[in-house]
Tab-separated table of C-alpha atoms and ligand atoms in Angstrom:
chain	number	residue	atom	x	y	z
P	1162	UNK	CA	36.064	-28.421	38.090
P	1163	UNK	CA	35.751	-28.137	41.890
P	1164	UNK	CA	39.445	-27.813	43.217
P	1165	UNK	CA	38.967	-30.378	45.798
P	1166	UNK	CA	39.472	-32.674	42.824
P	1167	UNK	CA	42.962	-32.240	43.150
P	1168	UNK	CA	44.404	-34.203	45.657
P	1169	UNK	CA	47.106	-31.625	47.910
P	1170	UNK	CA	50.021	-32.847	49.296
P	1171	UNK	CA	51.290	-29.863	50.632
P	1172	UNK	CA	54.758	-28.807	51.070
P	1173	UNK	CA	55.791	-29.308	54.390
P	1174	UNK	CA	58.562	-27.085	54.181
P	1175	UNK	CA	57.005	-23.810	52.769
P	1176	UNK	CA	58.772	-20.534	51.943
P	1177	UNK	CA	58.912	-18.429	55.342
P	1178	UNK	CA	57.064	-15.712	54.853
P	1179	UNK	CA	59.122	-13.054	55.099
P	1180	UNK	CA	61.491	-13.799	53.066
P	1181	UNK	CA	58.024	-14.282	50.512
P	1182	UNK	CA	57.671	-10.869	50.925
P	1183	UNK	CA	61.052	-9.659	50.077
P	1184	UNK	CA	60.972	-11.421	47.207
P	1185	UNK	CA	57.458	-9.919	46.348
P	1186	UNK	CA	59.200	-7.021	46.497
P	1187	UNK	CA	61.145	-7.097	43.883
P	1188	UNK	CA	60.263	-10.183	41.611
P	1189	UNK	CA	61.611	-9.494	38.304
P	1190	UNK	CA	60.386	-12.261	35.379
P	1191	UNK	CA	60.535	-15.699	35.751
P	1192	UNK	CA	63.083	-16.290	38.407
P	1193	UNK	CA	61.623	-17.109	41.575
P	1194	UNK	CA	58.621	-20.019	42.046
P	1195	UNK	CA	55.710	-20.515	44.628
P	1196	UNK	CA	55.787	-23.781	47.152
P	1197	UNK	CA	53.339	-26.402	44.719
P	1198	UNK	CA	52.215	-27.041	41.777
P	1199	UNK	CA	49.410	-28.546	40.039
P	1200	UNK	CA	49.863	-31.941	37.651
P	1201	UNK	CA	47.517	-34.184	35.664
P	1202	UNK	CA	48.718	-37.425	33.967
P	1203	UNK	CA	47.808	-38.716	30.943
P	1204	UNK	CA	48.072	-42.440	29.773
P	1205	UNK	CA	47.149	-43.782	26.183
P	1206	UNK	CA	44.983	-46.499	27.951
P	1207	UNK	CA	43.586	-44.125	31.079
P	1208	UNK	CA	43.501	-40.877	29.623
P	1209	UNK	CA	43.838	-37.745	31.889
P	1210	UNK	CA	44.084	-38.557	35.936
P	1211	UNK	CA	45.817	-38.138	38.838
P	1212	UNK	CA	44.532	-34.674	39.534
P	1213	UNK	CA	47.235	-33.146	41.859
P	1214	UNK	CA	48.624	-30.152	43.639
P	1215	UNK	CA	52.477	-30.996	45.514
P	1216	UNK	CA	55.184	-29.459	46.971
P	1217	UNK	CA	57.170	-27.519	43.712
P	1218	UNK	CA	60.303	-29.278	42.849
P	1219	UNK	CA	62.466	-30.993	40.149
P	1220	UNK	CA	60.869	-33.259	38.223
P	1221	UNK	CA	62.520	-37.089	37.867
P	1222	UNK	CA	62.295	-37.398	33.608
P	1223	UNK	CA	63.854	-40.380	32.333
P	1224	UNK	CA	67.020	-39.689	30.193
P	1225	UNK	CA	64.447	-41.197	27.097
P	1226	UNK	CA	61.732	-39.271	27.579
P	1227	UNK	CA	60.815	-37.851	24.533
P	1228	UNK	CA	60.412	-34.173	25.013
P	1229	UNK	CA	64.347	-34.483	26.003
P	1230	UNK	CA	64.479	-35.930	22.725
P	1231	UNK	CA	61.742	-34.441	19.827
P	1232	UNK	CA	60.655	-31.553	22.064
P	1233	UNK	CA	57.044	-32.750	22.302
P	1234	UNK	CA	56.132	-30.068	24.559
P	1235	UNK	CA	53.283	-27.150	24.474
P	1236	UNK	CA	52.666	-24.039	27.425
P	1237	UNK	CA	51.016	-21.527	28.240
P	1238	UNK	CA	51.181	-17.717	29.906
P	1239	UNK	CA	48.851	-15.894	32.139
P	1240	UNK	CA	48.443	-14.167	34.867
P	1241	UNK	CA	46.473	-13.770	38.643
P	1242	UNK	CA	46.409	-10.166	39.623
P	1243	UNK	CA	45.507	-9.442	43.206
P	1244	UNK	CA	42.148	-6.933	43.406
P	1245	UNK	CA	42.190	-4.080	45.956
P	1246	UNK	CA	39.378	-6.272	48.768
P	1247	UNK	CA	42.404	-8.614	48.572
P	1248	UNK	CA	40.635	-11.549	46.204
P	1249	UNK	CA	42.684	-13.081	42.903
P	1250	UNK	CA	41.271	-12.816	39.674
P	1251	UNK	CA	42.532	-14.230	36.456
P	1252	UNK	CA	42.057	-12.683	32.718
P	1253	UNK	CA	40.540	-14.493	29.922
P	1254	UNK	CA	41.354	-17.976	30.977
P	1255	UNK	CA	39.126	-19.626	28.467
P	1256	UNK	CA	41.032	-18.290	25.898
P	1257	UNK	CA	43.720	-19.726	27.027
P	1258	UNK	CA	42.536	-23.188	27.517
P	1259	UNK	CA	41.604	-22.868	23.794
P	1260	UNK	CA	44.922	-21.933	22.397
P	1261	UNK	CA	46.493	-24.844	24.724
P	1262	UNK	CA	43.994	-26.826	23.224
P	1263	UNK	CA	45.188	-25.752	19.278
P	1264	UNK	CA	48.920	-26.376	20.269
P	1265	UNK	CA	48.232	-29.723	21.590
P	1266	UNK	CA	46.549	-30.871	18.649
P	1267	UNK	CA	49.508	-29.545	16.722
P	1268	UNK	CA	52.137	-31.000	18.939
P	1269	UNK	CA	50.333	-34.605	18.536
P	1270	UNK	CA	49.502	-34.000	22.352
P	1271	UNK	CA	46.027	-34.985	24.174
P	1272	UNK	CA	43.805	-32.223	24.456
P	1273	UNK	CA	43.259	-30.704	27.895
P	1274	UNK	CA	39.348	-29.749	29.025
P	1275	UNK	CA	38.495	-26.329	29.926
P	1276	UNK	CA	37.633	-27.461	33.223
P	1277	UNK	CA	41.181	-28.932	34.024
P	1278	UNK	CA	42.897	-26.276	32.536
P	1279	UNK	CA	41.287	-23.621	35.027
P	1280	UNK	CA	40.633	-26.197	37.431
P	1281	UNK	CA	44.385	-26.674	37.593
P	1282	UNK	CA	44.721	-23.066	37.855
P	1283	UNK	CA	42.485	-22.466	41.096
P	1284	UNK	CA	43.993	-25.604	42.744
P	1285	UNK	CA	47.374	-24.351	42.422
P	1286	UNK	CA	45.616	-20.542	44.545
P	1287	UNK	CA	43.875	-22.092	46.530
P	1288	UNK	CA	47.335	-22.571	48.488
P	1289	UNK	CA	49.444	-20.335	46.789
P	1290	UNK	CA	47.218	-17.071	47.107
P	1291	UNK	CA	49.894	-15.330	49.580
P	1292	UNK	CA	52.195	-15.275	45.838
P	1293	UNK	CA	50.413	-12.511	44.575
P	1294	UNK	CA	51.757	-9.351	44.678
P	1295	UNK	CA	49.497	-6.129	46.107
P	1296	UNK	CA	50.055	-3.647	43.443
P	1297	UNK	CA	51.436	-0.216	45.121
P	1298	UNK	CA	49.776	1.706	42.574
P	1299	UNK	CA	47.728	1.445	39.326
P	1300	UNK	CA	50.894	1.723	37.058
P	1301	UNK	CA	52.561	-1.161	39.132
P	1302	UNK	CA	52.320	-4.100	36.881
P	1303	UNK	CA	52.740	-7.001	39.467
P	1304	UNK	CA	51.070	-9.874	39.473
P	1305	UNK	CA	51.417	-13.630	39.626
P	1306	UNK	CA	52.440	-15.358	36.611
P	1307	UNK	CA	51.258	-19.141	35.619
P	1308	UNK	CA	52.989	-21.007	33.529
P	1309	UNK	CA	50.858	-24.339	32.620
P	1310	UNK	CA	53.105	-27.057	30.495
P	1311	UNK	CA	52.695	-30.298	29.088
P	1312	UNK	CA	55.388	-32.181	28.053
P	1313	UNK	CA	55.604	-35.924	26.478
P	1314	UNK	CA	57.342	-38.006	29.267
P	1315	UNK	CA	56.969	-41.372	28.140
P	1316	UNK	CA	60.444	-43.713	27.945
P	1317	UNK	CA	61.044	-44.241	24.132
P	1318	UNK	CA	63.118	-43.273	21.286
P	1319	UNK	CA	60.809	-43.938	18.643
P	1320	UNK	CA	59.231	-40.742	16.522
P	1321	UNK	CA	55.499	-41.414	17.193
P	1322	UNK	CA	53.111	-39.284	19.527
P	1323	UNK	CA	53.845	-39.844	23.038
P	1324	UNK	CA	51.667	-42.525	25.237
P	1325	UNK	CA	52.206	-40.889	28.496
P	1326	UNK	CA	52.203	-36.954	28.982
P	1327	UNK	CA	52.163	-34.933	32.361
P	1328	UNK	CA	50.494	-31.465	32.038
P	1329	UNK	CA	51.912	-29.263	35.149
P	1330	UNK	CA	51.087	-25.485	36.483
P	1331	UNK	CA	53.838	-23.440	37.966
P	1332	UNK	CA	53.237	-19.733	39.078
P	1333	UNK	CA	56.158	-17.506	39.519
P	1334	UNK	CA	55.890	-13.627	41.113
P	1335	UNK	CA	56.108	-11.244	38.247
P	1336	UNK	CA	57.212	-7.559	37.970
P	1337	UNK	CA	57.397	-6.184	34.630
P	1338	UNK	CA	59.096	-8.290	31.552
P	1339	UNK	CA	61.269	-5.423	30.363
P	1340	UNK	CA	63.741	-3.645	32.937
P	1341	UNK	CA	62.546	-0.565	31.613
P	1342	UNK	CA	58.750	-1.032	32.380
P	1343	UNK	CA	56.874	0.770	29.949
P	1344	UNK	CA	59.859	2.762	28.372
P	1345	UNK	CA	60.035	2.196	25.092
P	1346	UNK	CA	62.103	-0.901	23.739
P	1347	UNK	CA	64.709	-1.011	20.621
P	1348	UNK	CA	63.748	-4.402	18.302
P	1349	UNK	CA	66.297	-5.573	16.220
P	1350	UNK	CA	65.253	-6.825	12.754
P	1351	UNK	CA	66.199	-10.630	11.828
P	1352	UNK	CA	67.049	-10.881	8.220
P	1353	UNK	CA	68.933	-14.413	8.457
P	1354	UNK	CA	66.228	-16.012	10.352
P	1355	UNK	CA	62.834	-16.831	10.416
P	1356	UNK	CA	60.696	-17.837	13.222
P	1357	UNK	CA	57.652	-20.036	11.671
P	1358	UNK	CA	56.990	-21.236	7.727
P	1359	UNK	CA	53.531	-21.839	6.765
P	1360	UNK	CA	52.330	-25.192	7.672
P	1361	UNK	CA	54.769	-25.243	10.989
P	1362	UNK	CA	53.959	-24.562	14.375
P	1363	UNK	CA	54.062	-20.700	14.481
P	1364	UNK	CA	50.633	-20.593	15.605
P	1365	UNK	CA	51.103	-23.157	18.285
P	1366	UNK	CA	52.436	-21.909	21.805
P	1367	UNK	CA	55.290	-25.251	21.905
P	1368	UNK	CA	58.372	-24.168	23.040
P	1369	UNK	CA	60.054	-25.341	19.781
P	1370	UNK	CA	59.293	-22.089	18.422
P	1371	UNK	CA	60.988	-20.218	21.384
P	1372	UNK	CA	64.714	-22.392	20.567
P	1373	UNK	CA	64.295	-21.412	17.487
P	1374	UNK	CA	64.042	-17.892	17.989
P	1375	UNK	CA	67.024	-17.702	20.377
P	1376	UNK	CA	69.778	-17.474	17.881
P	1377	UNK	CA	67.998	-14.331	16.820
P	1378	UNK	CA	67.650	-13.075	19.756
P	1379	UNK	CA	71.131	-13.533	20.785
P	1380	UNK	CA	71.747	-11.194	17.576
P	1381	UNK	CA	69.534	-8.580	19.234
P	1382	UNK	CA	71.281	-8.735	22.468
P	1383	UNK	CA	74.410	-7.968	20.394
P	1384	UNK	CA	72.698	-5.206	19.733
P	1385	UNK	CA	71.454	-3.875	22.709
P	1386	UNK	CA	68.111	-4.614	21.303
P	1387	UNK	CA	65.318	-6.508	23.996
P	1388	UNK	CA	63.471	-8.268	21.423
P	1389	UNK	CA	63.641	-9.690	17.836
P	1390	UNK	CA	61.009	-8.806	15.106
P	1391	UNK	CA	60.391	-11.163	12.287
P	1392	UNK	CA	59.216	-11.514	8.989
P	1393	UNK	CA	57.485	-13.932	6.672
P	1394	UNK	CA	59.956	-16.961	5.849
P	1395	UNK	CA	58.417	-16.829	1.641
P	1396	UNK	CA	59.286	-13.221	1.270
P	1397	UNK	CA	61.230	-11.715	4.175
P	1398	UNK	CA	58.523	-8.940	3.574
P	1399	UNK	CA	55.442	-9.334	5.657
P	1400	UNK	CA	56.059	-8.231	9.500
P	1401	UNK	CA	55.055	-11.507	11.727
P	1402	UNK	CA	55.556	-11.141	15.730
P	1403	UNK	CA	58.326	-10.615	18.249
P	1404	UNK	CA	60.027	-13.371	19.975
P	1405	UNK	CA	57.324	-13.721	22.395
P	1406	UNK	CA	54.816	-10.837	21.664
P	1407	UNK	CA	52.686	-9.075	19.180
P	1408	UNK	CA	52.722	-5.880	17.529
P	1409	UNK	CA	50.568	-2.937	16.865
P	1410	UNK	CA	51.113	0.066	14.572
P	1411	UNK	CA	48.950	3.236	15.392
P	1412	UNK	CA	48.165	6.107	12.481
P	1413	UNK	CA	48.115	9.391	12.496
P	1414	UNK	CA	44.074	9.124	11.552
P	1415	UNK	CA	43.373	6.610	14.390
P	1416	UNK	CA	43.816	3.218	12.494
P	1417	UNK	CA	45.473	0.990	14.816
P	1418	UNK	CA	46.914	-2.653	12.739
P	1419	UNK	CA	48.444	-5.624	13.777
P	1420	UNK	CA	49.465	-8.194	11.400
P	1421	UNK	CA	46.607	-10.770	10.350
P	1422	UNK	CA	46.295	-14.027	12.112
P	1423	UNK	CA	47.862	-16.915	9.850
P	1424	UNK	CA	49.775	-20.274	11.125
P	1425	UNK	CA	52.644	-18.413	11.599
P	1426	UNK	CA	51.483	-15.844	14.289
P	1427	UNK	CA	50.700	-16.393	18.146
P	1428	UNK	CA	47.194	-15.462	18.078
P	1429	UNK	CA	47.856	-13.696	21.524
P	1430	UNK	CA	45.045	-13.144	24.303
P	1431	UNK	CA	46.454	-9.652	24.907
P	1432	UNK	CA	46.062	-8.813	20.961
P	1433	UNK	CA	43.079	-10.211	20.916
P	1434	UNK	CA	42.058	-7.733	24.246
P	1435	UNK	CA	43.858	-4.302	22.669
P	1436	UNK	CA	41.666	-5.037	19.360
P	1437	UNK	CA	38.324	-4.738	21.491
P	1438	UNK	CA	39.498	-2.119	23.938
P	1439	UNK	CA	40.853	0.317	20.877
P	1440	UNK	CA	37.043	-0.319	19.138
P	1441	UNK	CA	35.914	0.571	23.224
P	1442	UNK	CA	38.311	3.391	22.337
P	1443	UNK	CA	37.197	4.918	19.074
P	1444	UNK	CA	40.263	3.992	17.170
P	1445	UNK	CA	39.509	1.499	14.108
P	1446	UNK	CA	41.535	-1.388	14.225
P	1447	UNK	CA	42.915	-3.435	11.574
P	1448	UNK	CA	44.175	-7.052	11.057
P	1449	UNK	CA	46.296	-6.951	7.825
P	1450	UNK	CA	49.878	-7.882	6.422
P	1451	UNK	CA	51.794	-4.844	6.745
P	1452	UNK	CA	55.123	-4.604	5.376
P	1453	UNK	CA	58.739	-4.024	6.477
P	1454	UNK	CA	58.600	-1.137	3.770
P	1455	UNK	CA	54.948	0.435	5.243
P	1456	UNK	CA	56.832	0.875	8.540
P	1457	UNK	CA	59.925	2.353	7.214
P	1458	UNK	CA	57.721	4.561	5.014
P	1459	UNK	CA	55.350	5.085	7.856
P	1460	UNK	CA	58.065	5.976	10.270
P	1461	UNK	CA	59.947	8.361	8.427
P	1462	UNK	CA	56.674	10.108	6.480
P	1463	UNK	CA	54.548	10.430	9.849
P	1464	UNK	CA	51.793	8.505	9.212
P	1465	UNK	CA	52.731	5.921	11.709
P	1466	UNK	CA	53.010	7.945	15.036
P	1467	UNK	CA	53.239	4.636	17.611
P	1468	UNK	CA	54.223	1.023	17.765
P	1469	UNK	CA	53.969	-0.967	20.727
P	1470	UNK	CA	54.210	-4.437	21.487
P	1471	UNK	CA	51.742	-6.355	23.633
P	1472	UNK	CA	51.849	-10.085	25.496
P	1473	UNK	CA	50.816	-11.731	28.320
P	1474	UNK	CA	54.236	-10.965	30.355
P	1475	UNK	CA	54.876	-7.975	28.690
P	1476	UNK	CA	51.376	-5.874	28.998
P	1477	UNK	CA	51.615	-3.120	26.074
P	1478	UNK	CA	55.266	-2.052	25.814
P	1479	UNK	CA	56.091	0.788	23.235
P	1480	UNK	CA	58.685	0.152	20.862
P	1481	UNK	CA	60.912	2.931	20.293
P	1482	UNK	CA	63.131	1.868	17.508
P	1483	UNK	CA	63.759	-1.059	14.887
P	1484	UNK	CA	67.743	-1.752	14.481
P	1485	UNK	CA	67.960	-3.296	10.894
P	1486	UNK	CA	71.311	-4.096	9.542
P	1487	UNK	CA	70.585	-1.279	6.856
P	1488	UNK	CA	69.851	1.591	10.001
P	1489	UNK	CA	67.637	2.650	12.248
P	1490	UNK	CA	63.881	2.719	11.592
P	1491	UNK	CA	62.744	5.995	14.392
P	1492	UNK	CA	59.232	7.459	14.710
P	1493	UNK	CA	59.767	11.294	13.313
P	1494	UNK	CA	56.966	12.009	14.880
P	1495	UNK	CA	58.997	11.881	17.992
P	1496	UNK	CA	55.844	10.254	19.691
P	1497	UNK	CA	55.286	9.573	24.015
P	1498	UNK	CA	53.026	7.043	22.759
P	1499	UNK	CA	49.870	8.168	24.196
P	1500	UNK	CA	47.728	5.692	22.728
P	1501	UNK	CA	50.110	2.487	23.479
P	1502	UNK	CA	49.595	4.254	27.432
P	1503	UNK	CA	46.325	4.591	27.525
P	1504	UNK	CA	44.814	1.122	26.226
P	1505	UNK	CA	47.731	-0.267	28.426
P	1506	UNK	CA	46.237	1.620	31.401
P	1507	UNK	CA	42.456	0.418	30.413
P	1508	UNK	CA	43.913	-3.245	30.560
P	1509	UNK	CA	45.596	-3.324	33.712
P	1510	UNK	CA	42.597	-0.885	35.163
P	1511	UNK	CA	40.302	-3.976	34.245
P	1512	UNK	CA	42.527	-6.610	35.145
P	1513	UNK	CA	43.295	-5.317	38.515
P	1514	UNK	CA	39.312	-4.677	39.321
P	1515	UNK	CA	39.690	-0.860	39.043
P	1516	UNK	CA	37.476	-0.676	35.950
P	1517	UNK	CA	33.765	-2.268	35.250
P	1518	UNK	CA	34.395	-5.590	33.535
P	1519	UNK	CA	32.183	-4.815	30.762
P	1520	UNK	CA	33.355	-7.285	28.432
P	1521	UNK	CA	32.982	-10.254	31.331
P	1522	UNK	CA	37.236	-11.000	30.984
P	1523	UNK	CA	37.793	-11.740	34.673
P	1524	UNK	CA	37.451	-15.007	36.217
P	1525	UNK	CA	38.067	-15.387	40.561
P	1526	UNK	CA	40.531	-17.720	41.523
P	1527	UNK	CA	40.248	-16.780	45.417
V	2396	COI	C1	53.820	-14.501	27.555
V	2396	COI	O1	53.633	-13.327	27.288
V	2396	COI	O2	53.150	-15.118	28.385
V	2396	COI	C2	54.839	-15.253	26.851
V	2396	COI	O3	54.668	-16.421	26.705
V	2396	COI	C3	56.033	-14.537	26.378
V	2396	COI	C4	57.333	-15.051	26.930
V	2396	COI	C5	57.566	-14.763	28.365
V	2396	COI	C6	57.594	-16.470	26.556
């Protein structure tokens, strides 16, 4: 989809840019935005038009709309990374523009093509390039973080599929997710809630999933915990996924697991990237149910000697402890996580352009 099929109206009151760059400076998550973004409309009788890039701002949502109301609503995360000859590259968009496509089918939303979906993405760069971040050195995880939406906007209070939907594309300037950067995060265990039951939307990227994980996660705050693990709602046995991320265990004899893919798991682009770059490694993955118990065994016998989460926002983070209300699970093996740092360094080494592309991930935006 060329971009010129998305008519600009550009924001005639851009960000100056220095204060851009002090703001690229220091970013954190989520909390400052770029000057447009991209939209596409969808009607029941017109399908998808109105291909647009405009000034970022509030929307104007009736007080009906249903996503206020049902929370008809799907999204998506990934990132542009600026490459050292200055041009912006994005990572596995198609994969992306899949998993949108699953959720929306879930969510009793219309299916977006491939060619909006990344379409919408290079419109939206193709004025706010100047967002990205130069990384100031090949641990700095900076980059520019989209955040494509689609919510049901149509005026009505009955419980059908919406009629009219608007799909939008925000980007905001992204340092890392956790304060800490890569030092290792404490989980807290959930044992009064679940995030996903089979047959839900677990699998589906709607942001249903992320209220209901919140109470949780206010639990984990409580205990000065960053994230929330979860199990299986049938047995409160089988691990599942963080709030927002996936996990990986690594053994002492260079298995590396993750919990299989069922419709309660984000089938995350970054899990699906660490499985092929730990085969690229040598290591022999696995995608299995692995227990609450393996990991406490694991932990305290040796066998397990890393865990790490992984996500779009939050790279390959190593997990340092799980706080269960029955104690602490620790790695005895006392581990610096060697593994979780070096298949996070191959990633960012190929998504900043600093390693061969070998497995054709990259896409140019700019
Ligand atoms: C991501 O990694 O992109 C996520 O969606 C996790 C979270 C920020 C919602």
């Amino acid at each position: 989809m060329p971009t010129d099929s998305f008519d600009l109206q550009p924001n005639a009151t851009p960000t100056a840019s220095p204060i851009r760059e002090d703001i690229l400076k220091n970013p954190g998550f989520g909390r400052y935005f770029t000057d447009h973004m991209a939209h596409v409309r969808w009607t029941l009788d017109a399908g998808w038009h109105g291909r647009e890039v405009r000034p970022y701002g509030p929307l104007t949502l009736d007080p009906a709309a249903a996503v206020l109301h049902y929370a008809q609503e799907i999204f998506e995360g990934i990132k542009a990374y600026r490459h050292a000859d200055g041009s912006v590259w994005t990572f596995r968009p198609e994969k992306n523009a899949e998993r949108f496509r699953r959720s929306a089918h879930r969510l009793a939303l219309p299916e977006l093509s491939d060619a909006d979906f990344i379409g919408s993405l290079k419109a939206l760069l193709a004025q706010d390039h100047a967002w990205v971040p130069t990384p100031k050195s090949a641990a700095d995880e900076c980059s520019l973080y989209l955040r494509p939406f689609m919510i049901a906007s149509e005026k009505f209070l009955g419980v059908r599929p919406a009629h009219e939907v608007d799909y939008y594309v925000i980007a905001s300037p992204a340092a890392a997710y956790f304060k800490g950067g890569v030092e290792p995060v404490s989980i807290w265990l959930s044992s009064h809630y679940n995030r996903a039951a089979p047959g839900g939307t677990g699998f589906a990227k709607c942001g249903g999933n992320y209220a209901a994980s919140l109470a949780a996660q206010k639990e984990a705050s409580a205990h000065d915990c960053g994230q929330v693990a979860f199990l299986d709602a049938r047995e409160n046995k089988w691990i599942e996924e963080l709030g927002g991320m996936n996990l990986f265990f690594v053994f002492k004899d260079g298995r590396i697991a993750t919990p299989r893919l069922t419709d309660t798991i984000l089938e995350g682009v970054t899990r699906d990237s660490v499985l092929t770059l730990a085969r690229d490694e040598g290591l022999s993955p696995e995608e299995r149910p692995i227990s609450i118990d393996e990991w406490r065994e694991g932990a305290a016998s040796g066998e397990i000697t890393e865990v790490f989460a992984c996500g779009t926002a939050a790279v390959i983070t190593p997990v340092g402890e799980l706080v269960t209300e029955e104690g602490r699970i620790r790695l005895t093996a006392g581990s610096d996580n060697p593994i979780a740092k070096r298949l996070r360094t191959k990633l960012l080494d190929l998504q900043y352009g600093r390693a061969e592309d070998t497995h054709g991930w990259l896409t140019k935006l700019v």
